[in-house]
mmCIF file of C-alpha atoms in Angstrom:
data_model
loop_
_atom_site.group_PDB
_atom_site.id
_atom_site.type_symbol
_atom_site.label_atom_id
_atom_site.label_comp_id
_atom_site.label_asym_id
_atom_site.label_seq_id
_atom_site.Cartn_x
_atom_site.Cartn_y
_atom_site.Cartn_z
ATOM 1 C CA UNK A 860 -19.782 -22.568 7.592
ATOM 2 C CA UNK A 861 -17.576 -20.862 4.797
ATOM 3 C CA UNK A 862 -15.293 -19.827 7.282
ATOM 4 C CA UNK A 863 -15.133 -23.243 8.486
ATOM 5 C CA UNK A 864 -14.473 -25.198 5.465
ATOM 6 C CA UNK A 865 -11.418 -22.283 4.572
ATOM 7 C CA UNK A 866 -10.235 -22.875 7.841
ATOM 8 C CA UNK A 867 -10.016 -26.901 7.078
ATOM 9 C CA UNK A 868 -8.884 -26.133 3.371
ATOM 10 C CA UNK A 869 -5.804 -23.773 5.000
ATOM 11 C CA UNK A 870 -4.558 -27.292 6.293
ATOM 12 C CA UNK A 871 -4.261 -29.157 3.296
ATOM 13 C CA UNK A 872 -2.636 -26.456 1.475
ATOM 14 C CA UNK A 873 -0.442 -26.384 3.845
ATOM 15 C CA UNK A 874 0.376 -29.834 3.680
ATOM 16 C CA UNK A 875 1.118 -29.196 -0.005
ATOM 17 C CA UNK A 876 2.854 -26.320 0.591
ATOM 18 C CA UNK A 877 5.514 -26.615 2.762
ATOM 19 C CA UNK A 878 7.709 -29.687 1.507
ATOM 20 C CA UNK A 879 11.320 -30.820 1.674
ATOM 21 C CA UNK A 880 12.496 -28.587 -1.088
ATOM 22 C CA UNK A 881 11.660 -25.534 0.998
ATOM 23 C CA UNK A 882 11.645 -26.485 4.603
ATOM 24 C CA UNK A 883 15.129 -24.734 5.036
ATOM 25 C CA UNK A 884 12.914 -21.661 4.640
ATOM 26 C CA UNK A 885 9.085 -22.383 5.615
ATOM 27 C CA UNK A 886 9.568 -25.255 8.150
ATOM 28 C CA UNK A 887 9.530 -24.040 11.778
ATOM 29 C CA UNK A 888 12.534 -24.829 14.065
ATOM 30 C CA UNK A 889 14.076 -26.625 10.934
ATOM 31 C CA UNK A 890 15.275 -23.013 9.260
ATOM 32 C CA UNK A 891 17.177 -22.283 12.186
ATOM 33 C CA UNK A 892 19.317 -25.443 12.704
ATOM 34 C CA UNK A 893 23.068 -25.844 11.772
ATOM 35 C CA UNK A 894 23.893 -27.381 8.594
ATOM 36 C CA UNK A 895 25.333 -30.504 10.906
ATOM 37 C CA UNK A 896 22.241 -30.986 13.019
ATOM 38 C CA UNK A 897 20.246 -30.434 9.561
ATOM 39 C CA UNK A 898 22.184 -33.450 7.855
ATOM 40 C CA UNK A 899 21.167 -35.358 11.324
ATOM 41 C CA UNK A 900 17.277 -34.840 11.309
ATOM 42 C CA UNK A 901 15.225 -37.123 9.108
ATOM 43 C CA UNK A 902 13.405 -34.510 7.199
ATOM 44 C CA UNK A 903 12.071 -37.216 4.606
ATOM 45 C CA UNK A 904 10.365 -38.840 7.718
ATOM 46 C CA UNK A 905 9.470 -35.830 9.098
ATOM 47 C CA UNK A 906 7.189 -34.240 6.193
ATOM 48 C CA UNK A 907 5.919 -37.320 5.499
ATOM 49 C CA UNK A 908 4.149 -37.056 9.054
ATOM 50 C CA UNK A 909 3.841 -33.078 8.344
ATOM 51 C CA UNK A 910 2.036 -33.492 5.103
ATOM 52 C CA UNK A 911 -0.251 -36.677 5.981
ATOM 53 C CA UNK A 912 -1.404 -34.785 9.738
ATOM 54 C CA UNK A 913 -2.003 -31.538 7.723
ATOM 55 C CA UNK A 914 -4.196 -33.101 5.226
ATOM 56 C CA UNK A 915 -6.229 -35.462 8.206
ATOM 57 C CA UNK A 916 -6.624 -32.598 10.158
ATOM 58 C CA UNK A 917 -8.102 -30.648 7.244
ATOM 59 C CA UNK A 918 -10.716 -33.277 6.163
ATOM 60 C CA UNK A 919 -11.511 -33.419 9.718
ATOM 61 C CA UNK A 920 -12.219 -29.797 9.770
ATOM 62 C CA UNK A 921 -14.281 -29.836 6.392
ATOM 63 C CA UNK A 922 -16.518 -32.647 7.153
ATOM 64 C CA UNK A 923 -17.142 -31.608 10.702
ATOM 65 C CA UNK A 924 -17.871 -28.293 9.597
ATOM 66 C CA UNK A 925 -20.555 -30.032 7.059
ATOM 67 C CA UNK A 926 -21.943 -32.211 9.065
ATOM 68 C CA UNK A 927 -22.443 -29.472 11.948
ATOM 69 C CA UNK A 928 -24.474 -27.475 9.393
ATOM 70 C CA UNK A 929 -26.883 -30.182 8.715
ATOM 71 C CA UNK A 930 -27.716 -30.376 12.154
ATOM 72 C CA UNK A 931 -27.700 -26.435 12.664
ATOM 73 C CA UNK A 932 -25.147 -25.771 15.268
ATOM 74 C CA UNK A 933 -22.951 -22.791 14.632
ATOM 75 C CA UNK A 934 -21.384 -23.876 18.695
ATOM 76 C CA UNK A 935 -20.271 -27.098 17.441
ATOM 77 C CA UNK A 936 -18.101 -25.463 14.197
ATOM 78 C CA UNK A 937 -16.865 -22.894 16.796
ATOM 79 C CA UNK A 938 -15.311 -26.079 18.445
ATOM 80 C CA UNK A 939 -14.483 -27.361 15.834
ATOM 81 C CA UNK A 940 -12.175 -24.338 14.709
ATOM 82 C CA UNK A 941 -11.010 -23.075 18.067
ATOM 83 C CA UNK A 942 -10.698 -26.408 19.730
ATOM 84 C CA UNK A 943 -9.693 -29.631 17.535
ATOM 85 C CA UNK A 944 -6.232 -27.703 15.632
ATOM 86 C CA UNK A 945 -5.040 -26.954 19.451
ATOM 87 C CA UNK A 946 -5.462 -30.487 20.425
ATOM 88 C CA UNK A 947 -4.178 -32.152 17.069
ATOM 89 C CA UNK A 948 -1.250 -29.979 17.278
ATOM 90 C CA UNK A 949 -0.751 -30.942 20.591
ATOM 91 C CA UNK A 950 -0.998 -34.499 19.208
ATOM 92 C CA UNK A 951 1.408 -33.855 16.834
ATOM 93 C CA UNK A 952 4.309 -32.839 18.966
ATOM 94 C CA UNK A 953 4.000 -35.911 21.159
ATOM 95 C CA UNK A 954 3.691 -37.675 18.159
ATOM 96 C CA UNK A 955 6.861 -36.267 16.045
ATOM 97 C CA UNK A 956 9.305 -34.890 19.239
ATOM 98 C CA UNK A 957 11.489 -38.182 18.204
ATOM 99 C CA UNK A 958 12.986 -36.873 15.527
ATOM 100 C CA UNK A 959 14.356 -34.422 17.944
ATOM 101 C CA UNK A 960 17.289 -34.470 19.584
ATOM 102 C CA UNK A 961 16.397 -35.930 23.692
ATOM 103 C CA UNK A 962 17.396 -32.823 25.382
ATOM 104 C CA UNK A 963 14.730 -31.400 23.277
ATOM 105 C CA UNK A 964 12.079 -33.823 24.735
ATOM 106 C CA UNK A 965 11.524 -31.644 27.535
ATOM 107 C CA UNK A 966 10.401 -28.420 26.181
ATOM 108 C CA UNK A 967 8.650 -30.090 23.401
ATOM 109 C CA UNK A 968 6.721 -31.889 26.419
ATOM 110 C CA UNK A 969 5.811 -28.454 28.096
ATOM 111 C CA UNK A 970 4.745 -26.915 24.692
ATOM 112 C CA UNK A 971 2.173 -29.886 24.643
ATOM 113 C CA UNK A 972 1.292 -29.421 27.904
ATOM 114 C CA UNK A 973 0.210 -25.776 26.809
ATOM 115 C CA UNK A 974 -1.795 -26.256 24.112
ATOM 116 C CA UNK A 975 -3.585 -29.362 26.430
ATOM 117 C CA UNK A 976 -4.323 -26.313 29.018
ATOM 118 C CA UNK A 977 -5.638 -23.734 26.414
ATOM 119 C CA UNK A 978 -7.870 -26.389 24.766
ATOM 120 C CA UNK A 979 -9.473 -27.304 27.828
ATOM 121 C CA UNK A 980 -9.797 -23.339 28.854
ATOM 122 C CA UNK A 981 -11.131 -22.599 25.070
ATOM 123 C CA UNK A 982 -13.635 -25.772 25.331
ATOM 124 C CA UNK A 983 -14.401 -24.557 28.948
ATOM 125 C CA UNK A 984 -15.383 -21.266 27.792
ATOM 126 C CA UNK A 985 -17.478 -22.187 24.693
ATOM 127 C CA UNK A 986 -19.345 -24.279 27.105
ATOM 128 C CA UNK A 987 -19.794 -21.453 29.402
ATOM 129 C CA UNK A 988 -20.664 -18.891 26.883
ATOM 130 C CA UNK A 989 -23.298 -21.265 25.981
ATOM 131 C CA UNK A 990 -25.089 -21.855 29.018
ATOM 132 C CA UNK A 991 -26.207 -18.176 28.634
ATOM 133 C CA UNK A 992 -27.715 -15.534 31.247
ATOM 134 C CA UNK A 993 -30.716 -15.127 33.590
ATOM 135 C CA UNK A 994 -31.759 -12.737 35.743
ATOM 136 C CA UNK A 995 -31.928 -12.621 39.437
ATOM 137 C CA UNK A 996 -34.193 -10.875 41.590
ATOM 138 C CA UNK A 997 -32.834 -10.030 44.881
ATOM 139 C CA UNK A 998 -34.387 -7.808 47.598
ATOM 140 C CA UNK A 999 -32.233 -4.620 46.382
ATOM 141 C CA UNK A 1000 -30.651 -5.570 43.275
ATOM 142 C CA UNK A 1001 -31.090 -6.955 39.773
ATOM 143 C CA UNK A 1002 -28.648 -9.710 39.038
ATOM 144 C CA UNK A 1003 -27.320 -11.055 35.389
ATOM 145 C CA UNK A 1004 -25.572 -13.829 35.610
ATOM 146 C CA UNK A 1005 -23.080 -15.791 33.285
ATOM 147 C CA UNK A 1006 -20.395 -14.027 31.490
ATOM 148 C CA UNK A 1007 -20.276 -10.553 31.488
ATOM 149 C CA UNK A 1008 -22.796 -10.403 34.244
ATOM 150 C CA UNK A 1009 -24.128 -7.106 35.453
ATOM 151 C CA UNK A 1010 -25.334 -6.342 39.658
ATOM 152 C CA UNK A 1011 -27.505 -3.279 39.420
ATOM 153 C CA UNK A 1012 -29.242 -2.041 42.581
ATOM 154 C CA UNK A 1013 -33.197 -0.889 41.537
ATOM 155 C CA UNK A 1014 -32.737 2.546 42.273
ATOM 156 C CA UNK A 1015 -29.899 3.155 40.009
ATOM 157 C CA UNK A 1016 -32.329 2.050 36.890
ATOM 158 C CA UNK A 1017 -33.554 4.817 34.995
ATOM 159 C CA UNK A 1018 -35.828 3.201 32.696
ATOM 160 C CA UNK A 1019 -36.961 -0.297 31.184
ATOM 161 C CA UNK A 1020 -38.167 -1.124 27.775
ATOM 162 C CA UNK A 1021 -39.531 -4.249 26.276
ATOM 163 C CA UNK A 1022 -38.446 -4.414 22.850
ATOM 164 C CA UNK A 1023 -40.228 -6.039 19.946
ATOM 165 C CA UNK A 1024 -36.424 -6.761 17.869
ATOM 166 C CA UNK A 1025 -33.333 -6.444 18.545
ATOM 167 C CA UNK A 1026 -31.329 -3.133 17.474
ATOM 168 C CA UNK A 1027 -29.044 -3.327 14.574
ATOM 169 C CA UNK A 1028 -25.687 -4.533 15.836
ATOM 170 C CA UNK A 1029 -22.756 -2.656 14.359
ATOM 171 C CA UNK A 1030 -19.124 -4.448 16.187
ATOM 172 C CA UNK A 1031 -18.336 -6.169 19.124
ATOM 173 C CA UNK A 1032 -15.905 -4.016 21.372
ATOM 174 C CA UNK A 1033 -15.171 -6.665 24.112
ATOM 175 C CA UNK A 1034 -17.734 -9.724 23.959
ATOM 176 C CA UNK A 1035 -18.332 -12.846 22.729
ATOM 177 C CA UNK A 1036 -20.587 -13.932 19.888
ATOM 178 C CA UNK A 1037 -21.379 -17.662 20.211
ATOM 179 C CA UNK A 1038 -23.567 -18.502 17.202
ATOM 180 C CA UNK A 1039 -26.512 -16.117 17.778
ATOM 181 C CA UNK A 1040 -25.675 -15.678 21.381
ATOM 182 C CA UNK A 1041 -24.144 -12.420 22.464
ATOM 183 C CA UNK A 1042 -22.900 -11.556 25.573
ATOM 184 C CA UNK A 1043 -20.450 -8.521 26.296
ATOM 185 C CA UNK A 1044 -20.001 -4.930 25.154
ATOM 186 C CA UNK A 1045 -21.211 -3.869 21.519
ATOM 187 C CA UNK A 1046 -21.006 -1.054 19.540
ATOM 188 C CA UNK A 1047 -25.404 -0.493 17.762
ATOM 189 C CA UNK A 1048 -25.687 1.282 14.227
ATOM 190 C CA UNK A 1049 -27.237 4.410 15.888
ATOM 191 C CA UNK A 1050 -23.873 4.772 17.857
ATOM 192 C CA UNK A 1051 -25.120 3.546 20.979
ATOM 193 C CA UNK A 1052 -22.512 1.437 23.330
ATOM 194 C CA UNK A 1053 -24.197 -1.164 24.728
ATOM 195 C CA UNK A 1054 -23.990 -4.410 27.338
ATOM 196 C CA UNK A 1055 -25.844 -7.066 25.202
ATOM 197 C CA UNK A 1056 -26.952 -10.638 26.707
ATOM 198 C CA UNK A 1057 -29.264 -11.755 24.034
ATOM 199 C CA UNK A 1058 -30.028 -14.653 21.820
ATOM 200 C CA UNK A 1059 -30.462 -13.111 18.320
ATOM 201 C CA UNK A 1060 -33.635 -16.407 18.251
ATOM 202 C CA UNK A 1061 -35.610 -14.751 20.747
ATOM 203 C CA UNK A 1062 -39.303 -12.766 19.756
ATOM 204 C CA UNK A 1063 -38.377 -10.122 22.490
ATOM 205 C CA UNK A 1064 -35.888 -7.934 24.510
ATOM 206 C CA UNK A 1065 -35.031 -5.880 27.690
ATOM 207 C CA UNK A 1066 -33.651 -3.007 27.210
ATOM 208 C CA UNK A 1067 -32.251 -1.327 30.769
ATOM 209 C CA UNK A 1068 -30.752 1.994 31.212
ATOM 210 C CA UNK A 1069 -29.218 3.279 34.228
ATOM 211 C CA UNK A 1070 -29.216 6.782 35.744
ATOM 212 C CA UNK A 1071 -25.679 6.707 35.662
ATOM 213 C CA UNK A 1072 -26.351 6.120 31.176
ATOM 214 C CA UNK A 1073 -25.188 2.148 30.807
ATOM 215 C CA UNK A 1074 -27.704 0.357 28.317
ATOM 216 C CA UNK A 1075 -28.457 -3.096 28.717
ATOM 217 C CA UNK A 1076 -30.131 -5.258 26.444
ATOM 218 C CA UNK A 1077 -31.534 -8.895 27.595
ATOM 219 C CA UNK A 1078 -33.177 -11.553 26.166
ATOM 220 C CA UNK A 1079 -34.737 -15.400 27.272
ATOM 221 C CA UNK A 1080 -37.687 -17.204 26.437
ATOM 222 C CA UNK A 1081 -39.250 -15.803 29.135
ATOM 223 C CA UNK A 1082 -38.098 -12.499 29.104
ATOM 224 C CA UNK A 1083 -42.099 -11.165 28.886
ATOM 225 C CA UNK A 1084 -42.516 -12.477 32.416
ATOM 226 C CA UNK A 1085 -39.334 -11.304 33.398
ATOM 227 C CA UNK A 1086 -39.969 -7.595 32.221
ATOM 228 C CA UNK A 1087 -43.478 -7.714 34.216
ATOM 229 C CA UNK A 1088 -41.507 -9.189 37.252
ATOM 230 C CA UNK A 1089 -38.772 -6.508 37.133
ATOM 231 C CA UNK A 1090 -41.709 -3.741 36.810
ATOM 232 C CA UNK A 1091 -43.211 -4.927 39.732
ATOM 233 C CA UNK A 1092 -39.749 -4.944 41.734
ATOM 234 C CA UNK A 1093 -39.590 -1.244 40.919
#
């Protein structure tokens, strides 16, 4: 939530921030024009629209950001943060490429275009992350699926462990953390490098480790009947 709300507040002190008197230096695209196409380009028009979308955007931010914590949902501000600016700015070029000379238009359109595509692949993913992992039980092999899934064949595990809490988690070294959903490769406090798929809510966890010396760690509401299912398998 903090990081939320100084993520919205970044907005409006940027909309304070940057003004006419020093967008020859701090305004994007602006510093680097001539001094004729400078004298062409309504800049009065132009921070007006700067400073009132920096501010919306902001508020946006901050009371989303509230309102999500009311209601408990650390996915929701991750949205918020990682989704909404791409869009708005997206928004924003559309909505400000006049001011811009028209063989301009063009790239300004493709720039929107990009940000469109990586909000859709960051929403896409936060949606995906979400949905979490289960296990699989085929005939040979022991299947997690989602992201970062694992395929381990039986007779590579070594040994299996159901674990009453979760061990101390010390950094993420490729993963993502949705919330208290984990899913990737962490680093534990006891040095250990680990594959985690685990809800940080759940009362118990697999732990998995391979001849070959790869720990897993696993969670679900279910995971009890999963361990006793896995046991059998073996």
């Amino acid at each position: 939530m903090y990081f939320t709300l100084g993520f919205g507040l970044l907005f409006i002190l940027i909309a304070f921030f940057v003004h006419e008197g020093n967008a020859h230096v701090l305004l994007s695209g602006y510093n680097t024009m001539s001094e004729e196409d400078r004298a062409a380009f309504d800049l009065k028009g132009f921070m007006h629209l700067f400073k009132w979308f920096h501010i919306a955007l902001g508020s946006i931010i901050i009371i989303g950001g509230l309102g999500f914590e009311l209601i408990d949902s650390e996915l929701y501000q991750i949205y918020l943060v990682g989704v909404v600016p791409v869009f708005a700015y997206m928004y924003f070029i559309l909505k400000t490429k006049h001011f811009n000379k028209p063989e301009e238009h063009r790239k300004l359109n493709w720039a929107a275009g990009v940000l469109g595509v990586l909000g859709v692949v960051i929403a896409l993913l936060g949606f995906y992350t979400d949905q979490g992992n289960a296990l699989v039980f085929e005939d040979n092999h022991l299947v997690i699926t989602g992201l970062y899934g694992e395929d381990i064949p039986y007779m590579d595990i070594d040994e299996v462990l159901l674990l009453d809490s979760l061990p101390a988690v010390k950094t993420r070294v490729n993963g993502s953390a949705v919330g208290g959903k984990l899913a990737g490769h962490f680093t534990l406090k006891d040095g250990r490098s680990v594959k985690l798929f685990v809800d940080r809510a759940d009362a118990q966890f697999l732990s998995i480790t391979t001849k070959t010396g790869k720990d897993i760690i696993y969670s679900s509401a279910a995971v009890a009947n999963e361990y006793a299912s896995l046991m059998k398998k073996l």
